[in-house]
Coordinates of C-alpha atoms in Angstrom, one line a residue:
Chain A
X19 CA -24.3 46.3 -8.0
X20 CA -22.0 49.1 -8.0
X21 CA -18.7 47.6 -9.4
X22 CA -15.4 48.7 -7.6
X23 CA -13.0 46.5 -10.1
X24 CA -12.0 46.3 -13.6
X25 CA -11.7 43.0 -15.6
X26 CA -7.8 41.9 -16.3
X27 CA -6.4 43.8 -18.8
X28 CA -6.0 40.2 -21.0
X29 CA -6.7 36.5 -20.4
X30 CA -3.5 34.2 -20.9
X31 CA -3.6 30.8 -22.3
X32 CA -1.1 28.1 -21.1
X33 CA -0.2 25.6 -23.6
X34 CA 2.1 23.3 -22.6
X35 CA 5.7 22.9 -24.7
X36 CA 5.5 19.2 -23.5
X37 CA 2.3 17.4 -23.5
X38 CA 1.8 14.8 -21.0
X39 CA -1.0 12.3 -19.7
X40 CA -0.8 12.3 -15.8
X41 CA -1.4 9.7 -13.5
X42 CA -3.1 11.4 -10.1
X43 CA -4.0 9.2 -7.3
X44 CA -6.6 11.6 -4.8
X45 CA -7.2 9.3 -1.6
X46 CA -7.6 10.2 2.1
X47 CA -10.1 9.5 4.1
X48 CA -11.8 13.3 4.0
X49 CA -14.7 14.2 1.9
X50 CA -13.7 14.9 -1.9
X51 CA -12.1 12.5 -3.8
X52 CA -14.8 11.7 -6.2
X53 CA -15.8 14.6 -6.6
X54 CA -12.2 16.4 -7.2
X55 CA -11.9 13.9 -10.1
X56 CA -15.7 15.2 -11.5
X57 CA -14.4 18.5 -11.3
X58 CA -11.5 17.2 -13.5
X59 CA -13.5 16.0 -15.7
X60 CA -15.5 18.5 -15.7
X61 CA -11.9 21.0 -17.2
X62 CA -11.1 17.8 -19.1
X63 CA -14.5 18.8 -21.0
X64 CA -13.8 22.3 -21.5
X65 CA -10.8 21.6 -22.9
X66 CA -12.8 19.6 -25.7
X67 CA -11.3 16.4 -24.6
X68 CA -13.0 13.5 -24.1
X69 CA -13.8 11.2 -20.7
X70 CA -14.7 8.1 -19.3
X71 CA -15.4 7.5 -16.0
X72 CA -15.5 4.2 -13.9
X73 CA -16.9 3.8 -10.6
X74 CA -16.4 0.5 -8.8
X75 CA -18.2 -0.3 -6.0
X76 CA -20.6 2.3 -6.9
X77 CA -23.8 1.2 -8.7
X78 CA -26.8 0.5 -6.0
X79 CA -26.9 3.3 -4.4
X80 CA -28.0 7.0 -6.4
X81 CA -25.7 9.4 -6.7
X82 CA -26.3 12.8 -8.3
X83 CA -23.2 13.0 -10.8
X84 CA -24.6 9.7 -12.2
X85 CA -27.6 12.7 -13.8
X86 CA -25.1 15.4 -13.5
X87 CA -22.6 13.7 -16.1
X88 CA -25.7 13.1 -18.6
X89 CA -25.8 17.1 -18.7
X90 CA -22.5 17.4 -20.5
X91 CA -23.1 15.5 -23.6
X92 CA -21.5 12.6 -25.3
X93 CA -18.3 13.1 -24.3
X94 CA -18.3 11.4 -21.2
X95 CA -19.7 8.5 -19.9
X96 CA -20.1 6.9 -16.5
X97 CA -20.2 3.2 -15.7
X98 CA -21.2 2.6 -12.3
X99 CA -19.9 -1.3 -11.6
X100 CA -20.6 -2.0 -8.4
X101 CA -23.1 -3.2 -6.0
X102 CA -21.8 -0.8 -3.0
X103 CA -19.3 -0.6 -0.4
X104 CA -18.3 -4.4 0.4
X105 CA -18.4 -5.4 4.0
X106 CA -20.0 -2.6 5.5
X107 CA -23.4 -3.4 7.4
X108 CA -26.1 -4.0 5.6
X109 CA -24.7 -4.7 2.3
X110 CA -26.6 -7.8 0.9
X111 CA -24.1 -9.4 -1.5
X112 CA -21.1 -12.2 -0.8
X113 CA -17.3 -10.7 -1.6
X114 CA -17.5 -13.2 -4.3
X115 CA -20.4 -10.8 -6.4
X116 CA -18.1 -7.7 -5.6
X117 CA -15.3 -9.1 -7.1
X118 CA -16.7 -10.3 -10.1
X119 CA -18.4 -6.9 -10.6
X120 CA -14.5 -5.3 -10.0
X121 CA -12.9 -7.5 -12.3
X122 CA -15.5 -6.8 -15.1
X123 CA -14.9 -3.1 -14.2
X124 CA -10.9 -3.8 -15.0
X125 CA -11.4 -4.9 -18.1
X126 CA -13.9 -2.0 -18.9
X127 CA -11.3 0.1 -18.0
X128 CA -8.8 -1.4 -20.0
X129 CA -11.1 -1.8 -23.3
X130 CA -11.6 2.0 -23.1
X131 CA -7.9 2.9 -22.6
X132 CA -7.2 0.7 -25.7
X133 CA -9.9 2.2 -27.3
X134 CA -8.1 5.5 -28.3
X135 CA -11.1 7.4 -27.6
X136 CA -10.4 9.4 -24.2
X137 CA -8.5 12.0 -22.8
X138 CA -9.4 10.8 -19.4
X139 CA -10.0 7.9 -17.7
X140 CA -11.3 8.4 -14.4
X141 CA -11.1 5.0 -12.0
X142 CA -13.4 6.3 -8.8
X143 CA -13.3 3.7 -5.7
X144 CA -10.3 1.4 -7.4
X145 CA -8.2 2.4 -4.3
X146 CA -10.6 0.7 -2.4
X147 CA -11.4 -2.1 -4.5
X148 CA -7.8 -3.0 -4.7
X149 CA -7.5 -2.7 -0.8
X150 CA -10.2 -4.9 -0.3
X151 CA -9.0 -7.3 -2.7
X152 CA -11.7 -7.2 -5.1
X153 CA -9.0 -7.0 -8.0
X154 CA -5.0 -7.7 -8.1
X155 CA -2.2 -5.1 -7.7
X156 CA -0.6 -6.5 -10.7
X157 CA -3.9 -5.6 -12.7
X158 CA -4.0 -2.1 -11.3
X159 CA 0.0 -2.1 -12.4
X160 CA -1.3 -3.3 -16.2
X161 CA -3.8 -0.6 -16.1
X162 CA -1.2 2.2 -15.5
X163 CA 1.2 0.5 -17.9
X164 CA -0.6 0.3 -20.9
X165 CA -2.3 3.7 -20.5
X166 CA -1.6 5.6 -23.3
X167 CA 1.1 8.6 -22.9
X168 CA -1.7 11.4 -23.6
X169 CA -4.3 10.0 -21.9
X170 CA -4.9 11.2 -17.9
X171 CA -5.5 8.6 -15.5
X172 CA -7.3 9.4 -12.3
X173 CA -7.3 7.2 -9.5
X174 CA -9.3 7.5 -6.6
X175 CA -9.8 6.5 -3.1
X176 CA -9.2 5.9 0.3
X177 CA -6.0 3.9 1.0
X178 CA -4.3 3.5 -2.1
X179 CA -1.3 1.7 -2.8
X180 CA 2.1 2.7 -1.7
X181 CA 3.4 1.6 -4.9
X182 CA 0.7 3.6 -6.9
X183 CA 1.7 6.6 -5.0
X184 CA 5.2 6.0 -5.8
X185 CA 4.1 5.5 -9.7
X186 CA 1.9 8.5 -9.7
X187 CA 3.0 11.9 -11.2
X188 CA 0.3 13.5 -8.8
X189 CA -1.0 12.7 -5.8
X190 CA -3.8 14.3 -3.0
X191 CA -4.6 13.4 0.1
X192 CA -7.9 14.3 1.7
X193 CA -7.4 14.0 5.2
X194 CA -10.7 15.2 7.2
X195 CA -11.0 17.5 9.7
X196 CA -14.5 17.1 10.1
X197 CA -17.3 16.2 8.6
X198 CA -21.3 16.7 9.0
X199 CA -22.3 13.2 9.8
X200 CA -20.1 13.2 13.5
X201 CA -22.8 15.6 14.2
X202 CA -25.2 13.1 13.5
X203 CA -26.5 15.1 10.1
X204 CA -27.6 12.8 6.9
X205 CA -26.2 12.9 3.9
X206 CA -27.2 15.4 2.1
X207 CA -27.9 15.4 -1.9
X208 CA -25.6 17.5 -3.7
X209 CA -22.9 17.7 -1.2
X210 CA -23.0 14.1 -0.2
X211 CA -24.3 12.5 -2.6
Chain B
X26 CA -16.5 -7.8 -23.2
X27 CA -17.3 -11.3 -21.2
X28 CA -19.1 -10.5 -17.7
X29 CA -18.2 -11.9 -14.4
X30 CA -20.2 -9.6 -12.6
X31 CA -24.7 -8.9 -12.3
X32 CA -26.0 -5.6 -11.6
X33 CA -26.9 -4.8 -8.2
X34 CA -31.0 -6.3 -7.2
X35 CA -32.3 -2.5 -7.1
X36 CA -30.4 0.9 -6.8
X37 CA -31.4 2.8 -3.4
X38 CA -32.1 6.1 -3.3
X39 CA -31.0 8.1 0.1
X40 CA -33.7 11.0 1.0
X41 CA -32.3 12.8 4.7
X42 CA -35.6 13.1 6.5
X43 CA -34.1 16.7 7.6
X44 CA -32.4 18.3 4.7
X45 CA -30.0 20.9 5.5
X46 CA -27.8 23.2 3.6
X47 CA -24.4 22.5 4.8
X48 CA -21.2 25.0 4.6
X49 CA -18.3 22.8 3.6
X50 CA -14.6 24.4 3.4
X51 CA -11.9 22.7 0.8
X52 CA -8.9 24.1 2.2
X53 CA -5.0 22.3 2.0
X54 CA -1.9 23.0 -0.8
X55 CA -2.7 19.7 -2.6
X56 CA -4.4 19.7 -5.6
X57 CA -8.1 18.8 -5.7
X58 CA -9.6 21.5 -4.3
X59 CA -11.6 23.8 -6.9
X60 CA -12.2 20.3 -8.7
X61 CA -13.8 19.2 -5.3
X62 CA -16.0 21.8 -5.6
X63 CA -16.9 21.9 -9.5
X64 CA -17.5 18.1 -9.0
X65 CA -20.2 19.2 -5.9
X66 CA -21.6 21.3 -8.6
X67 CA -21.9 18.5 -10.9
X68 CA -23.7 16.5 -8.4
X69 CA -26.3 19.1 -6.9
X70 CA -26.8 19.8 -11.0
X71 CA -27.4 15.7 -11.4
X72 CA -30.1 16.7 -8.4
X73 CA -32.0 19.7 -10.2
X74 CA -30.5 21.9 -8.1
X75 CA -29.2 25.3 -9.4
X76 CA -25.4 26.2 -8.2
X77 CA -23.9 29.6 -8.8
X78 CA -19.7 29.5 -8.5
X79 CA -17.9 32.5 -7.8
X80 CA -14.3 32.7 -8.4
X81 CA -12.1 35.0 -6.7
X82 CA -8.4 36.1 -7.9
X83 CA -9.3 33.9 -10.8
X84 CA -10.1 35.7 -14.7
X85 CA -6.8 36.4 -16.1
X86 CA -5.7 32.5 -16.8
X87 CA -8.0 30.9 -18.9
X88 CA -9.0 27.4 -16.9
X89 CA -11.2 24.8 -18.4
X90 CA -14.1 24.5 -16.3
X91 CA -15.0 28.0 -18.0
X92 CA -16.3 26.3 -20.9
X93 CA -17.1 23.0 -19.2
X94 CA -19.9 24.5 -17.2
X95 CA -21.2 25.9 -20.1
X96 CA -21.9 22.5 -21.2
X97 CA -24.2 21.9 -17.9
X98 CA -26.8 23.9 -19.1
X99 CA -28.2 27.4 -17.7
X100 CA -29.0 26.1 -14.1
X101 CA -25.6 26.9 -13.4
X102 CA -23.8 30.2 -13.8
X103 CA -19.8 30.9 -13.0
X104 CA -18.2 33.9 -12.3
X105 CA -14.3 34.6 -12.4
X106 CA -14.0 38.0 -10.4
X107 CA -10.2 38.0 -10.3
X108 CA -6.9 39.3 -11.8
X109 CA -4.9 36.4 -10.9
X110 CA -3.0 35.4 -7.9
X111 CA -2.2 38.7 -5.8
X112 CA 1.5 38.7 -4.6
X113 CA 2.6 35.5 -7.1
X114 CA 6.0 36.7 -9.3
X115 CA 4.8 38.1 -13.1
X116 CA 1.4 39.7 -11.7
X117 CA 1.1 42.7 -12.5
X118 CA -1.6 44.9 -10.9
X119 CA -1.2 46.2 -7.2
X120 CA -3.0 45.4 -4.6
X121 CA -5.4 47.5 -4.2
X122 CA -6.8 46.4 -7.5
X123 CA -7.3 42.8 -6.4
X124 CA -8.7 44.0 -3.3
X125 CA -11.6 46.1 -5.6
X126 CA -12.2 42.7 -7.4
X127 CA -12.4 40.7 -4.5
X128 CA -14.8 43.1 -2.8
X129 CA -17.2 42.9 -5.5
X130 CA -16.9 39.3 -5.8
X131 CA -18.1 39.1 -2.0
X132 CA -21.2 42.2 -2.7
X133 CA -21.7 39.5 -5.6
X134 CA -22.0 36.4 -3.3
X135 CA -24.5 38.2 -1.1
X136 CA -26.5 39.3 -4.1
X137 CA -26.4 35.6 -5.5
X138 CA -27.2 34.1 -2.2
X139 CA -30.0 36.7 -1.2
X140 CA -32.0 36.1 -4.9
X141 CA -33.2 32.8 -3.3
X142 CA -32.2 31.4 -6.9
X143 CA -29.6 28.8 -6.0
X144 CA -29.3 25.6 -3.7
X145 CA -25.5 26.0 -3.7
X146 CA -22.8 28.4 -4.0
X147 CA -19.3 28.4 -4.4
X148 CA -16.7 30.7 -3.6
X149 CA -13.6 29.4 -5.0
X150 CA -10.0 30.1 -3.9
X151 CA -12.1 33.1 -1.4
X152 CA -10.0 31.1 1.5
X153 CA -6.8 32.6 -0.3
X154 CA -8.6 36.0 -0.7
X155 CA -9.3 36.4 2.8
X156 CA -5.4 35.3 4.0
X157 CA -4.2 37.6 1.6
X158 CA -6.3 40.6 3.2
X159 CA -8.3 41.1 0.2
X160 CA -11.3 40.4 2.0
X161 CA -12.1 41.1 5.6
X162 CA -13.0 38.2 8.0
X163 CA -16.2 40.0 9.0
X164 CA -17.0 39.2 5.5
X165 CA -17.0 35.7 5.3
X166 CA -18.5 36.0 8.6
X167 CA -21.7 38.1 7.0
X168 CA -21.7 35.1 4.1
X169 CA -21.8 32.4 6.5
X170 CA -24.4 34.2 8.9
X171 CA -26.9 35.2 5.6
X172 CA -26.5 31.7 3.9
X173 CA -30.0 30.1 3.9
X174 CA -30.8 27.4 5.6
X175 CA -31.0 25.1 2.7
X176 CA -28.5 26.0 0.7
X177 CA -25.1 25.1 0.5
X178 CA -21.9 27.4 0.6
X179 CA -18.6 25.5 -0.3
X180 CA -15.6 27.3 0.5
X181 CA -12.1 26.6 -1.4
X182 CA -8.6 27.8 -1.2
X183 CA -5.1 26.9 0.9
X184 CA -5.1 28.3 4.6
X185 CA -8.7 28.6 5.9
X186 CA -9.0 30.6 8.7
X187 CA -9.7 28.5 12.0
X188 CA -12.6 30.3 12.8
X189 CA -14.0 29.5 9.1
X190 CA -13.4 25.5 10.0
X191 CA -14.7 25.7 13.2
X192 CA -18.1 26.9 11.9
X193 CA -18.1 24.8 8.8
X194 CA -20.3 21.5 8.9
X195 CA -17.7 20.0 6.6
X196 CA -13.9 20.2 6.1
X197 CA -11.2 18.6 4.6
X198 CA -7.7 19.5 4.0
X199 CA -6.1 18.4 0.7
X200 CA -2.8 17.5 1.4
X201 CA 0.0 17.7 -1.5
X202 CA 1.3 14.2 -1.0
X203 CA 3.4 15.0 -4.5
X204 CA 2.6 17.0 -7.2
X205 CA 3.5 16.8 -11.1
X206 CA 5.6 20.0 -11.2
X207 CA 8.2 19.2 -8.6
X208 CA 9.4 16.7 -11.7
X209 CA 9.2 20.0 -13.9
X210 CA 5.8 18.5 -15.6
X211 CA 4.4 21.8 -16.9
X212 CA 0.7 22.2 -16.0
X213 CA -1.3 20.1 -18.1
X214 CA -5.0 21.2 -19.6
X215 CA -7.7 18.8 -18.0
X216 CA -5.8 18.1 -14.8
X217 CA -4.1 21.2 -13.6
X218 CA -6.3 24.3 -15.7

């Protein structure tokens, strides 16, 4: 390839004067909330920090970051919780298995924020979790109280909480404006799933 | 850690009985949107797949996913073309320079895509390129028309052009619902770079 351009004449750096751990809420109900908060931790790793990520809901059904994430190393790990989206069709299991599976999934999260060990915390699906009542507000509240100052907390999910949008420092919504399955095409892996 | 919850009875695995390489466009000033697509990456990786990214106006700010994707391993190569964000206050090359490093990053993309080596591609931020008139709609147009069937192109940046979303399989608009640095957060490493 015959190159037209030049490379910048330097690379800059930010460093922040004040370091801060974010809360950021990415809900909507357009395609890529899960997977902006992969992409975050994904910088979060490049940065040399260290992440855990949380999936409720998510657990009996393949998904392709659940291999992806194992590609990075051992500083991140992924806990899928879940037994899949409650009450849509043909989802086997009573609300009462859901929410046991989300509350052990709170206090996973809040063992690993106490833990000192992460950078990031990354809570994919609590949004909906907490609007299907499979945990509490207030434990979602305890989760962004207690996390620590440095640490980023990533929250996504459809619908989320007025009040976490109001506690948030950032906050995305993914509205869509279309997507591939209205024209009646699968999910695909790698986009999709 | 006492558990409430079981693991799910088996973990389904989806497999579209017509696979089909989708163009998906992450447009919208919120932020999420090159994470959306690094996090696609992370997934089609967690699949086997090979992904090539392809940053435009990006190379002069040093952003984490650089060193992040390193950690994925070599079925994954990225590519920051740029000199920064043409037009912002502080840059300092003219125009015409950032249209020389856009070009090549588009002969790029249609080298990448016509080597048959990747299952996606991303051209991040190319949406801003191509508002900015760095880029030529008859372009993008060329990308969209040579993309192989199978694989899939993922489009980023603020202010996709309507004829781009009305020939995507996929779009969503990220929509800044509040952002960290209307409270004078500075950018934060892991979240924002």
């Amino acid at each position: 390839m015959k190159k037209q351009g030049s490379p910048p004449l330097k690379i800059d750096r930010l460093v922040p004067k004040v370091r801060k751990g974010l809360t950021v809420v990415i809900t909507g109900h357009g395609k890529g909330k899960t997977t902006a908060a992969l992409g975050m931790a994904l910088r979060a790793l490049g940065h040399g920090m260290r992440v855990c990520i949380i999936q409720f809901m998510k657990g009996d059904l393949y998904a392709g970051e659940w291999d992806g994430v194992k590609l990075l190393g051992d500083r991140v790990e992924l806990h899928a919780t879940g037994k899949g989206f409650c009450g849509i069709q043909g989802n086997p299991y009573p609300k009462s298995e859901h929410r046991a599976n989300a509350q052990d999934a709170i206090q996973l999260a809040l063992e690993k924020m106490a833990s000192g060990l992460f950078d990031m915390v990354i809570l994919d699906e609590i949004n909906n979790a907490l609007q299907l009542k499979l945990i509490d507000l207030e434990q979602v509240l305890e989760i962004l109280e207690t996390k620590p100052p440095l640490m980023h907390l990533v929250l996504t999910g459809r619908d989320a909480h007025p009040l976490l949008i109001e506690l948030a420092d950032t906050v995305s919504e993914v509205v869509e404006v279309k997507h591939a399955y209205r024209k009646e095409i699968e999910p695909q892996p790698g986009v999709d799933y």
